Short mmCIF file of C-alpha atoms and ligand atoms in Angstrom, two decimals:
data_model
loop_
_atom_site.label_atom_id
_atom_site.label_comp_id
_atom_site.label_asym_id
_atom_site.label_seq_id
_atom_site.Cartn_x
_atom_site.Cartn_y
_atom_site.Cartn_z
CA MET A 70 -33.55 -99.03 -88.18
CA ALA A 71 -31.46 -102.39 -87.63
CA ILE A 72 -29.32 -103.64 -84.74
CA ARG A 73 -25.97 -104.73 -86.17
CA ILE A 74 -23.61 -107.29 -85.10
CA ILE A 75 -20.78 -105.58 -82.92
CA VAL A 76 -17.37 -107.30 -83.84
CA LYS A 77 -15.05 -108.22 -81.29
CA ASP A 78 -11.50 -108.09 -80.72
CA PRO A 79 -9.20 -109.30 -82.32
CA ASP A 80 -11.09 -108.80 -85.33
CA PRO A 81 -8.94 -106.72 -87.91
CA VAL A 82 -11.36 -103.95 -88.78
CA LEU A 83 -10.83 -102.79 -85.18
CA ARG A 84 -7.10 -102.27 -86.02
CA GLU A 85 -7.67 -100.34 -89.06
CA PRO A 86 -7.38 -96.62 -89.56
CA ALA A 87 -10.92 -95.53 -90.35
CA LYS A 88 -11.68 -93.60 -93.60
CA GLU A 89 -12.90 -90.03 -93.72
CA VAL A 90 -16.62 -89.62 -94.68
CA THR A 91 -17.06 -87.33 -97.96
CA LYS A 92 -20.66 -88.46 -98.80
CA PHE A 93 -23.49 -87.15 -96.56
CA ASN A 94 -26.26 -89.24 -97.96
CA SER A 95 -29.11 -91.49 -96.85
CA ASN A 96 -26.63 -94.35 -96.36
CA LEU A 97 -24.80 -92.28 -93.76
CA GLN A 98 -28.07 -91.22 -91.91
CA LYS A 99 -29.20 -95.00 -91.81
CA LEU A 100 -25.51 -95.86 -90.62
CA LEU A 101 -25.92 -93.46 -87.73
CA LYS A 102 -29.44 -94.52 -86.78
CA ASP A 103 -28.35 -98.17 -86.67
CA MET A 104 -25.37 -97.26 -84.68
CA ALA A 105 -27.28 -95.60 -81.76
CA GLU A 106 -29.82 -98.55 -82.02
CA THR A 107 -27.02 -101.07 -81.62
CA MET A 108 -25.41 -98.84 -78.77
CA TYR A 109 -28.76 -98.80 -76.92
CA ASP A 110 -29.53 -102.39 -77.45
CA ALA A 111 -26.02 -103.40 -76.05
CA ASP A 112 -26.44 -101.02 -73.13
CA GLY A 113 -23.28 -99.05 -74.27
CA VAL A 114 -22.17 -95.43 -73.83
CA GLY A 115 -20.55 -95.00 -77.07
CA LEU A 116 -20.01 -96.71 -80.51
CA ALA A 117 -17.40 -96.39 -83.51
CA ALA A 118 -18.42 -97.54 -86.80
CA PRO A 119 -15.55 -100.07 -87.16
CA GLN A 120 -17.17 -101.82 -84.09
CA ILE A 121 -19.77 -102.85 -86.45
CA GLY A 122 -17.23 -103.59 -89.10
CA ILE A 123 -17.46 -100.48 -91.19
CA SER A 124 -13.98 -98.56 -91.49
CA LYS A 125 -15.64 -95.00 -91.53
CA ARG A 126 -14.86 -91.97 -89.36
CA VAL A 127 -18.60 -92.00 -87.36
CA ILE A 128 -19.33 -92.06 -83.94
CA VAL A 129 -22.21 -92.03 -81.67
CA VAL A 130 -22.00 -91.20 -77.85
CA ASP A 131 -24.76 -91.15 -75.19
CA ILE A 132 -23.31 -91.30 -71.57
CA GLY A 133 -27.14 -91.15 -70.29
CA ASP A 134 -27.23 -87.74 -68.90
CA GLU A 135 -30.07 -85.40 -70.07
CA GLU A 136 -27.94 -82.51 -70.84
CA SER A 137 -25.82 -83.82 -73.64
CA GLY A 138 -28.16 -86.78 -74.78
CA LEU A 139 -27.20 -88.43 -78.12
CA ILE A 140 -24.44 -86.96 -79.91
CA GLU A 141 -23.72 -88.15 -83.81
CA MET A 142 -20.35 -87.23 -84.97
CA VAL A 143 -18.79 -87.51 -88.28
CA ASN A 144 -15.16 -87.14 -88.88
CA PRO A 145 -14.31 -86.23 -85.21
CA VAL A 146 -11.19 -84.44 -84.39
CA ILE A 147 -10.01 -83.79 -80.91
CA VAL A 148 -8.61 -80.16 -81.04
CA GLU A 149 -7.96 -79.35 -77.74
CA GLN A 150 -7.12 -81.56 -74.41
CA GLU A 151 -6.20 -80.60 -71.04
CA GLY A 152 -6.01 -81.86 -67.49
CA GLU A 153 -5.80 -85.59 -66.55
CA GLN A 154 -8.33 -88.32 -65.29
CA LEU A 155 -7.88 -92.16 -64.39
CA GLY A 156 -10.80 -94.35 -64.44
CA PRO A 157 -12.13 -97.30 -65.45
CA GLU A 158 -13.27 -98.22 -69.01
CA GLY A 159 -14.69 -101.11 -71.05
CA CYS A 160 -15.55 -101.65 -74.50
CA LEU A 161 -18.39 -103.58 -76.50
CA SER A 162 -15.74 -105.22 -78.61
CA ILE A 163 -13.94 -106.44 -75.54
CA PRO A 164 -16.66 -108.09 -73.41
CA ASN A 165 -14.83 -109.42 -70.61
CA LEU A 166 -12.26 -107.04 -69.79
CA ASN A 167 -12.09 -103.25 -68.01
CA GLY A 168 -9.37 -101.18 -67.30
CA ASP A 169 -8.02 -98.07 -65.83
CA VAL A 170 -7.26 -95.62 -68.52
CA ARG A 171 -5.57 -92.31 -67.94
CA ARG A 172 -7.30 -89.50 -70.33
CA ALA A 173 -7.43 -86.14 -70.73
CA ASP A 174 -10.13 -84.32 -68.62
CA ARG A 175 -11.47 -81.75 -70.74
CA ILE A 176 -11.35 -81.75 -74.78
CA VAL A 177 -12.86 -80.25 -77.60
CA VAL A 178 -13.68 -82.26 -80.37
CA ASN A 179 -14.64 -80.87 -84.04
CA GLY A 180 -16.69 -82.79 -86.26
CA GLN A 181 -19.66 -83.06 -88.64
CA SER A 182 -23.37 -83.88 -88.20
CA ALA A 183 -25.39 -86.22 -90.52
CA ASP A 184 -25.94 -83.65 -93.21
CA GLY A 185 -22.33 -82.33 -93.13
CA THR A 186 -22.99 -79.21 -90.98
CA PRO A 187 -19.68 -78.79 -88.88
CA PHE A 188 -20.34 -78.45 -85.12
CA SER A 189 -18.14 -78.79 -81.99
CA VAL A 190 -18.54 -80.28 -78.60
CA GLU A 191 -16.76 -79.34 -75.35
CA ALA A 192 -16.66 -82.22 -72.97
CA THR A 193 -15.37 -82.88 -69.59
CA GLY A 194 -15.20 -85.90 -67.33
CA PHE A 195 -17.00 -89.08 -68.32
CA LEU A 196 -18.11 -87.61 -71.64
CA ALA A 197 -14.66 -86.66 -72.51
CA ARG A 198 -13.50 -90.08 -71.74
CA ALA A 199 -16.25 -91.65 -73.71
CA PHE A 200 -15.34 -89.35 -77.04
CA GLN A 201 -11.55 -90.14 -76.42
CA HIS A 202 -12.15 -93.74 -76.62
CA GLU A 203 -14.33 -93.65 -79.50
CA VAL A 204 -11.96 -91.49 -81.54
CA ASP A 205 -9.28 -93.92 -80.57
CA HIS A 206 -11.31 -96.63 -82.56
CA LEU A 207 -11.20 -94.50 -85.63
CA ASN A 208 -7.63 -94.84 -85.31
CA GLY A 209 -7.29 -98.68 -84.60
CA ILE A 210 -6.51 -98.16 -80.81
CA LEU A 211 -8.26 -100.25 -78.20
CA PHE A 212 -8.43 -99.22 -74.48
CA THR A 213 -6.64 -102.22 -73.81
CA ASP A 214 -3.53 -100.47 -75.44
CA LEU A 215 -3.63 -97.99 -73.12
CA ALA A 216 -4.95 -99.06 -69.74
CA GLU A 217 -2.57 -99.12 -66.78
CA SER A 218 -4.25 -102.42 -65.46
CA VAL A 219 -6.85 -104.67 -66.95
CA TYR A 220 -9.06 -106.80 -65.09
CA ASP A 221 -11.24 -109.67 -66.08
CA ILE A 222 -14.77 -108.81 -65.48
CA SER A 223 -16.47 -111.94 -66.79
CA GLU A 224 -17.52 -113.05 -63.57
CA ARG A 225 -18.91 -109.63 -62.61
CA GLN A 226 -21.40 -107.32 -64.27
CA ARG A 227 -19.72 -105.40 -67.05
CA LYS A 228 -20.01 -101.44 -66.88
CA GLY A 229 -19.62 -98.55 -69.27
CA GLY A 230 -19.12 -100.49 -72.52
CA GLU A 231 -18.20 -97.99 -75.37
ZN1 LIG B 393 -14.81 -99.32 -77.56
#
């Protein structure tokens, strides 16, 4: 495993629609391990492959609650959304900014595991927010595109980087 370098806005890879994964091989498994390690090293709660410069539809999420733990998902697609939440968000690729973003409060996301097995996750609250943030990364969307207000946190402690 290895900690990868997190690319920062305005790196163009963050704006590319990421490619669907079709090969479930050892390279993918290594990518997922590296992404988890990189996320934990940066104190993040989620990471999308474009954030380490790899334009593939792969995400990892761990919001730090024991129930959900680490979720690795390949080719995630949000298939249900309902309700609404407005709350603060940050991003490991935009280190000095947070913003208030309106998101669905409950989602269902379908995807595949590292070996290609389909699975789905139902998420509410902060976990639902993290998934929506990471899936946006796969479509070239950053939270600053959606935020109703953006604030500079360079003088304060960063929180909730994704
Ligand atoms: Zn992010």
